[in-house]
Coordinates of C-alpha atoms in Angstrom, one line a residue:
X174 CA 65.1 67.5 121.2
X175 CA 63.7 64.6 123.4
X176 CA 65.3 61.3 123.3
X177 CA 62.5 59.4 121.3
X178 CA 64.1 57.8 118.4
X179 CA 68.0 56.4 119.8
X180 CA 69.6 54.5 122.2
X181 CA 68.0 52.4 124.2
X182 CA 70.1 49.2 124.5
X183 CA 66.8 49.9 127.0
X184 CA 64.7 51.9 124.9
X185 CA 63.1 49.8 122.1
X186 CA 65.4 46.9 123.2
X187 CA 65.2 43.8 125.9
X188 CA 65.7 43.2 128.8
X189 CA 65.8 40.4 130.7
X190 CA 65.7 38.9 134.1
X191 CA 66.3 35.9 134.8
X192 CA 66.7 35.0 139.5
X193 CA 66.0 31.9 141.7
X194 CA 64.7 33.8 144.7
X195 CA 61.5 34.1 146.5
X196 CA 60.2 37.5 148.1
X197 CA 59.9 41.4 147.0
X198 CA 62.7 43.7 148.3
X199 CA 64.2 46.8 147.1
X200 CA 67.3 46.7 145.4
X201 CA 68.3 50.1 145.6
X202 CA 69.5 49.7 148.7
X203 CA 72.4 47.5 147.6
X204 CA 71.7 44.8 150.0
X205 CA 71.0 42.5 147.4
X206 CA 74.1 42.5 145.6
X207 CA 77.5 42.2 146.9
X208 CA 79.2 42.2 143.7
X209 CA 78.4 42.7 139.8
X210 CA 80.2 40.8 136.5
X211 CA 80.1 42.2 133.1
X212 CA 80.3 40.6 130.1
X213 CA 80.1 42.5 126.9
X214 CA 81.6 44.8 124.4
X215 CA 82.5 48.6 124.6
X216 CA 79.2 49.6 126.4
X217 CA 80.4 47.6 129.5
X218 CA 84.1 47.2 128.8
X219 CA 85.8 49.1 132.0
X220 CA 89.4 49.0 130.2
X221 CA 90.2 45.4 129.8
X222 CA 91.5 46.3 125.7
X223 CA 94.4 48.1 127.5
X224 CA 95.7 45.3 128.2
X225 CA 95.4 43.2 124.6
X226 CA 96.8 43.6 121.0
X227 CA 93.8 45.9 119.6
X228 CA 93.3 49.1 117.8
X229 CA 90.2 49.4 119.6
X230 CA 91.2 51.4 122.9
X231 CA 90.2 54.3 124.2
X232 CA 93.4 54.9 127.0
X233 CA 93.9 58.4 125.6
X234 CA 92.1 61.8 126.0
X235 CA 89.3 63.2 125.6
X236 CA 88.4 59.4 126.7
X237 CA 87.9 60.5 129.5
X238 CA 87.4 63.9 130.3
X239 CA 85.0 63.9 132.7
X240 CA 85.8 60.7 134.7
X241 CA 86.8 61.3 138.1
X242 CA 90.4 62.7 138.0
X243 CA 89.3 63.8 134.2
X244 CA 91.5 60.7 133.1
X245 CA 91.3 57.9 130.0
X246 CA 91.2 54.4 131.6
X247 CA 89.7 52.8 128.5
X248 CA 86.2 53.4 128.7
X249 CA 84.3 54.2 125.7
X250 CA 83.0 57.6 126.7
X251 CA 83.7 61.1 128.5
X252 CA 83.2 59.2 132.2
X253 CA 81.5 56.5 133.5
X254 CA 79.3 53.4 131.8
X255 CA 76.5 51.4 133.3
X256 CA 78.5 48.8 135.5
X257 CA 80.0 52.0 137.4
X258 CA 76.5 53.6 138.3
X259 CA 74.9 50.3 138.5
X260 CA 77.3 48.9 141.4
X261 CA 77.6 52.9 143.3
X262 CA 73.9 53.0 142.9
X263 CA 73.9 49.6 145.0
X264 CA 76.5 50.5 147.4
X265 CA 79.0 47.5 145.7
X266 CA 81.5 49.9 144.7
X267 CA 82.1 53.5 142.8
X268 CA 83.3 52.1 139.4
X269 CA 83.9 48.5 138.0
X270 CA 87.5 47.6 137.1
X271 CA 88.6 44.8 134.3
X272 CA 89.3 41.6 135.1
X273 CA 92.6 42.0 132.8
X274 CA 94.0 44.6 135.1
X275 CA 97.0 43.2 136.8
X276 CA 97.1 45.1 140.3
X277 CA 93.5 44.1 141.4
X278 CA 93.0 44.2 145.0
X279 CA 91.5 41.0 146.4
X280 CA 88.9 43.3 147.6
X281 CA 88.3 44.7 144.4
X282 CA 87.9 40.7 142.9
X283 CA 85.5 39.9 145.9
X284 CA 83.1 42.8 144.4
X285 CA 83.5 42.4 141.0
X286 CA 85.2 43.2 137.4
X287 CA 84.3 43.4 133.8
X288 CA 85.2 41.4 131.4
X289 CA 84.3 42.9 128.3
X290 CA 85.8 43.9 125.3
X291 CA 84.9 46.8 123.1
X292 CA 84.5 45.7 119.7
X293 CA 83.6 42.1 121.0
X294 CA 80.7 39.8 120.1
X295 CA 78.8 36.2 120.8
X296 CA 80.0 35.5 117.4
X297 CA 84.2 34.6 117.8
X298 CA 84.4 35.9 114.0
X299 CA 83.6 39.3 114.9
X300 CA 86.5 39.3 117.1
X301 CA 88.7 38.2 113.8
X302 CA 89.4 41.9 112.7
X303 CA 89.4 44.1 115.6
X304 CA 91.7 41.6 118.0
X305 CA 89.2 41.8 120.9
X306 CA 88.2 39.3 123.1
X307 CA 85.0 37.4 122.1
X308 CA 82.2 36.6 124.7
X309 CA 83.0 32.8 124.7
X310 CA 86.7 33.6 125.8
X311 CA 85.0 36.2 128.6
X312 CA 83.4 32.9 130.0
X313 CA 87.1 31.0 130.4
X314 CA 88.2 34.4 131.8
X315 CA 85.4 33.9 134.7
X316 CA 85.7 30.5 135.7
X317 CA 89.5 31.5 135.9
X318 CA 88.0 34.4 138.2
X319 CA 85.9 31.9 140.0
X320 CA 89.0 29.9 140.7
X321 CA 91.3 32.9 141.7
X322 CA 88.1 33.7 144.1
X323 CA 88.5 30.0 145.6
X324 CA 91.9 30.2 146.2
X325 CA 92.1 33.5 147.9
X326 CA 88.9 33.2 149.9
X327 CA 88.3 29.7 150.0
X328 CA 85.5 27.4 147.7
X329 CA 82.4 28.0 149.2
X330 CA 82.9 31.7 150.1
X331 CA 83.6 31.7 146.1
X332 CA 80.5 30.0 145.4
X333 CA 78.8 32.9 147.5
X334 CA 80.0 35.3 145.8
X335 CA 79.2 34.3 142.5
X336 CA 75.6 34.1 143.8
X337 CA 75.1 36.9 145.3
X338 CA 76.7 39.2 142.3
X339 CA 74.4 40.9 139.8
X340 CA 75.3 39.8 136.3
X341 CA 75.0 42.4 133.4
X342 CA 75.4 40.8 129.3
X343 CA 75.4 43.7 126.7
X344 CA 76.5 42.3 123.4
X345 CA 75.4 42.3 119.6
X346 CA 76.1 45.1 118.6
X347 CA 79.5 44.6 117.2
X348 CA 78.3 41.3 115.3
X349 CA 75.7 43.1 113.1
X350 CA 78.1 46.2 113.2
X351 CA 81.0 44.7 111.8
X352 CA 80.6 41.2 111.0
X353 CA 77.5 41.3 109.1
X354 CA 77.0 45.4 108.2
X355 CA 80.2 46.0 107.1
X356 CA 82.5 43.3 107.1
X357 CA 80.3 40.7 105.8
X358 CA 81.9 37.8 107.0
X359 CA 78.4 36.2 107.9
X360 CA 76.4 37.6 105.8
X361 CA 77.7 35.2 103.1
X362 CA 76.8 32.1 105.4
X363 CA 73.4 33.7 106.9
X364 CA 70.4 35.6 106.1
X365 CA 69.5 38.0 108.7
X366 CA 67.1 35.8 110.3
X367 CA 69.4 32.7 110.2
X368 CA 72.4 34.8 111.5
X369 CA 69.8 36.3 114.6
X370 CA 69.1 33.2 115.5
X371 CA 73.1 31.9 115.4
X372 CA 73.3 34.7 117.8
X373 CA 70.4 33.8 120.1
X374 CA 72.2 30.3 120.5
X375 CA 75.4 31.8 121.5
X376 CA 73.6 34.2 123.9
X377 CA 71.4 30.9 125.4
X378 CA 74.8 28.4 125.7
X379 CA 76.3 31.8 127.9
X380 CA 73.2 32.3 129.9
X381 CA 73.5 28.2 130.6
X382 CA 77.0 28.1 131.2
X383 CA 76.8 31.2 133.8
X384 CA 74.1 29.4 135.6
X385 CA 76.0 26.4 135.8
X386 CA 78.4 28.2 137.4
X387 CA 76.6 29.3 140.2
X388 CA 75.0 33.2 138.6
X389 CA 71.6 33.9 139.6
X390 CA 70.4 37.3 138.9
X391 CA 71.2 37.9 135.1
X392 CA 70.5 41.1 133.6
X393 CA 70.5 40.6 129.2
X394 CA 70.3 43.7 127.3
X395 CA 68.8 43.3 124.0
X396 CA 70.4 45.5 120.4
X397 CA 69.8 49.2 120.7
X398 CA 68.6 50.8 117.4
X399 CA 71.2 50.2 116.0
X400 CA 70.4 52.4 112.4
X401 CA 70.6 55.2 114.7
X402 CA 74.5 54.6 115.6
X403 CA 75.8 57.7 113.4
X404 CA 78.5 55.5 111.9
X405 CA 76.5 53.5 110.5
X406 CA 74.2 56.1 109.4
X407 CA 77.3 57.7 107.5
X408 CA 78.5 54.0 106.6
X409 CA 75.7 54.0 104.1
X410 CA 77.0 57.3 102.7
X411 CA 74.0 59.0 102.8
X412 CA 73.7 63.0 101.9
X413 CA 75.6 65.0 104.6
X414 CA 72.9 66.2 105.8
X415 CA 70.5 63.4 105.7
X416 CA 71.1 61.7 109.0
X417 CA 67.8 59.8 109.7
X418 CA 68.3 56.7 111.3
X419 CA 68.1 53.6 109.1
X420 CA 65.0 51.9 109.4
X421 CA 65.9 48.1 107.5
X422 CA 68.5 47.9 110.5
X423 CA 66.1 49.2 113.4
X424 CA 63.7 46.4 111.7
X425 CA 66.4 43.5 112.0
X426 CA 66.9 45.1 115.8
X427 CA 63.4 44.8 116.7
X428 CA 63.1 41.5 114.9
X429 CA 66.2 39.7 117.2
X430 CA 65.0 41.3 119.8
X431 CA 61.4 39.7 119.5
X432 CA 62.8 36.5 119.3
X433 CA 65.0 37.1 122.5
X434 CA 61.6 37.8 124.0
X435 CA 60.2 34.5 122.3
X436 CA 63.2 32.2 123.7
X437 CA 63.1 33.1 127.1
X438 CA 60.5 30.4 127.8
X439 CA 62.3 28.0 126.2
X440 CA 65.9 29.6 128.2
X441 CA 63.9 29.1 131.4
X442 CA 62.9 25.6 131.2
X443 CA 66.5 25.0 131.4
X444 CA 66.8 26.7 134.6
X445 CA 65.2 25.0 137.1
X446 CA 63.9 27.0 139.5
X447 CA 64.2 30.3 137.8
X448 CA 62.0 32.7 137.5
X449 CA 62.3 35.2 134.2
X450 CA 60.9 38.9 134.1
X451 CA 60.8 40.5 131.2
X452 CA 60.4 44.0 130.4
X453 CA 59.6 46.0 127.1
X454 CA 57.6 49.6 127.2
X455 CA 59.7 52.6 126.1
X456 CA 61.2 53.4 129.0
X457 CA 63.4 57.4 128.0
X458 CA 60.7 59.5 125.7
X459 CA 61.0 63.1 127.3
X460 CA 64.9 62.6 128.5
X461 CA 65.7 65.2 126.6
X462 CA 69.8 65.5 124.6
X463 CA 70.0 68.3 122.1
X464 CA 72.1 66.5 120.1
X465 CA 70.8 62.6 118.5
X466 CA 72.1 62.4 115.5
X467 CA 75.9 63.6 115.6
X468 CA 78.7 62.6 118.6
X469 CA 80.2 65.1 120.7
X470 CA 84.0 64.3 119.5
X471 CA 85.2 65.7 116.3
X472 CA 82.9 65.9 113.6
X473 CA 80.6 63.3 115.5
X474 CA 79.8 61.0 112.5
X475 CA 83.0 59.1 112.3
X476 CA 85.3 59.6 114.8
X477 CA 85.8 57.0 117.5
X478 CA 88.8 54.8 119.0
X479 CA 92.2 56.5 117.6
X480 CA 90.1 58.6 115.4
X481 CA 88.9 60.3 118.5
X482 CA 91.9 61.8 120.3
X483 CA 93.9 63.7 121.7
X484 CA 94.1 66.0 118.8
X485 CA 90.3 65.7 117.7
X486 CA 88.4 69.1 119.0
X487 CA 85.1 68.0 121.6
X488 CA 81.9 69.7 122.1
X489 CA 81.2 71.9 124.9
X490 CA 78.7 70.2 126.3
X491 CA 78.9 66.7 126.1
X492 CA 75.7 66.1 128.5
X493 CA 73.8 67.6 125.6
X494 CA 74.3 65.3 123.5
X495 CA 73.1 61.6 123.0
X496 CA 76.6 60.5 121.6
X497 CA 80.1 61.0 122.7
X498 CA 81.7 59.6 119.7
X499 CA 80.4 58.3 116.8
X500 CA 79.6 54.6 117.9
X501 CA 79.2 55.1 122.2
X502 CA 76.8 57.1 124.2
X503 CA 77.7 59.8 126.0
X504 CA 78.2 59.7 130.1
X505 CA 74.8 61.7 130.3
X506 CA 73.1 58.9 128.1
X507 CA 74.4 56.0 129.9
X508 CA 73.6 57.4 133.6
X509 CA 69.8 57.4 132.4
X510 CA 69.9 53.9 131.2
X511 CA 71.8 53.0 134.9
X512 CA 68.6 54.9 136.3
X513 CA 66.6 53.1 134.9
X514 CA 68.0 49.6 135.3
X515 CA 68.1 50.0 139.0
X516 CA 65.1 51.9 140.0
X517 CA 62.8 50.0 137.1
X518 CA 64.3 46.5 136.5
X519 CA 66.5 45.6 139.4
X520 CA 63.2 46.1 142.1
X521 CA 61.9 43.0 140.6
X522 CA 64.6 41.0 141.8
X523 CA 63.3 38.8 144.5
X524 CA 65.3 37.4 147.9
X525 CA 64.0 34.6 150.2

């Protein structure tokens, strides 16, 4: 089955550029980049909920399987996510460690960490319930990066660094997911449009903060559809066998992720100097997963986190499918997005 209805934090989704340079180059040769920063939830989050109070960690098997050394290091998925084939790809390093990790080599901080947190969101009050770390405590987290950077390698080589690293945002999810889907927290204080645009405010204040920091090349995924997710699909205890995406989600998706496209204008204006690309077409129709609907662990509707252990019986072939558990893309999945990012998106970056 090809890949035309489902994930696609770069399919049907955003993305966005935003960089203060000046002249083509090609940035899969790496020279552009000499680090890369994640901020985020599970799609991004390298292992950093290892090291909190959460339910949400995936430090077990099959987490896992099919990283190198076929080990769990708290990565949402059967091996690698984006930030690892994004920085290989441009010869920063071969996978991304959190920022949380406690025996980081000051090598390791001069290329980069993640500091994302599965089951995070902009909104703090997603973070209320599953005990992860929101995207506004990810900023202090960085500017206590950027001064662990200063004091190890000195203020301006800091400052350097921080401008030469490629920035990656992927959040959103999480905040319809469980603050406004199924925990409706928001949903009581918002309508959908009201709460998209709460969101969209959170997002801009980050984007502003980051730049004031001294980040220049941004990257800003948009939702994926998110009425594809196959929790959410079974969430709304549909037939067994009825496991069409939901559309009024996919709607809200494409809505918030209009007015992304709507606000970068605005975004930019604030940035002076900047210079925002923006890119939309459906990039993955004819990538082609058996499996779309289902996850490769366990049943594949409902297991993920402790659900999927160590216990919980896997597919053969995970690359066949879209899914590894019922929430998070498979390793197969999320090396075509990375392909796409850096051969598509990141060669219009621009250098002086």
């Amino acid at each position: 089955m090809a890949l035309t209805t489902l994930f696609v934090i770069l399919l049907q989704s955003t993305i966005v550029i935003i960089s203060t340079r000046g002249s083509p180059t090609s940035a899969a040769t790496g020279s552009n980049f000499t680090s890369i920063l994640i901020f985020g939830d599970s799609t991004v989050d390298t292992g950093n909920n290892n090291f909190i109070g959460t339910v949400f960690k995936a430090n077990h098997l099959p987490y896992g399987q099919d990283f190198p050394g076929h080990i769990p290091t708290g990565r949402f998925s059967n091996g690698k996510l984006i930030p690892d084939f994004v920085a290989s790809v441009l010869g920063i390093k071969q996978t991304v460690p959190p920022f949380l990790d406690p025996n980081l080599s000051n090598d390791e901080l001069r290329t980069g960490v993640s500091f994302a947190s599965a089951g995070s969101g902009y909104d703090e009050n997603t973070t209320v319930v599953t005990g992860a770390i929101p995207v506004p405590k990810q900023l202090e987290h960085f500017k206590s990066y950027i001064a662990n950077l200063g004091r190890i390698f000195g203020n301006n080589e800091a400052q350097n660094i921080i401008e030469k690293s490629l920035v990656i945002i992927s959040a959103g999810t999480n905040d319809f997911g469980f603050n406004y889907y199924l925990l409706p927290m928001r949903k009581k204080q918002y309508n959908v449009g009201g709460f998209q645009d709460f969101l969209l405010k959170a997002l801009q204040d980050l984007v502003q903060e980051l730049y004031k920091q001294g980040c220049r090349k941004i990257v800003i995924a948009g939702l994926p559809p998110m009425g594809c997710v196959p929790v959410l699909i079974t969430e709304r205890l549909k037939p067994p066998f009825n496991r069409a995406c939901l559309e009024d989600e996919n709607t809200n998706v494409r809505s918030y992720n209009q007015k992304l496209m709507n606000l970068l204008p605005q975004l930019q204006a604030t940035l002076p100097g900047a210079k925002i690309v923006k890119e939309t077409e459906e990039w993955f129709v004819g990538v082609g997963f058996t499996e779309t609907t289902k996850g490769c662990c366990g049943t594949g509707i409902v297991e993920a986190s402790f659900l999927c252990n160590s216990g919980t019986p896997v597919c053969e072939e995970p690359s066949e499918f879209l899914f590894w558990d019922s929430i998070h893309p498979s390793e197969t999945a999320y090396k075509a997005l990375s392909d796409f990012l850096v051969n598509r998106i990141l060669r219009q970056f621009t250098l002086k």
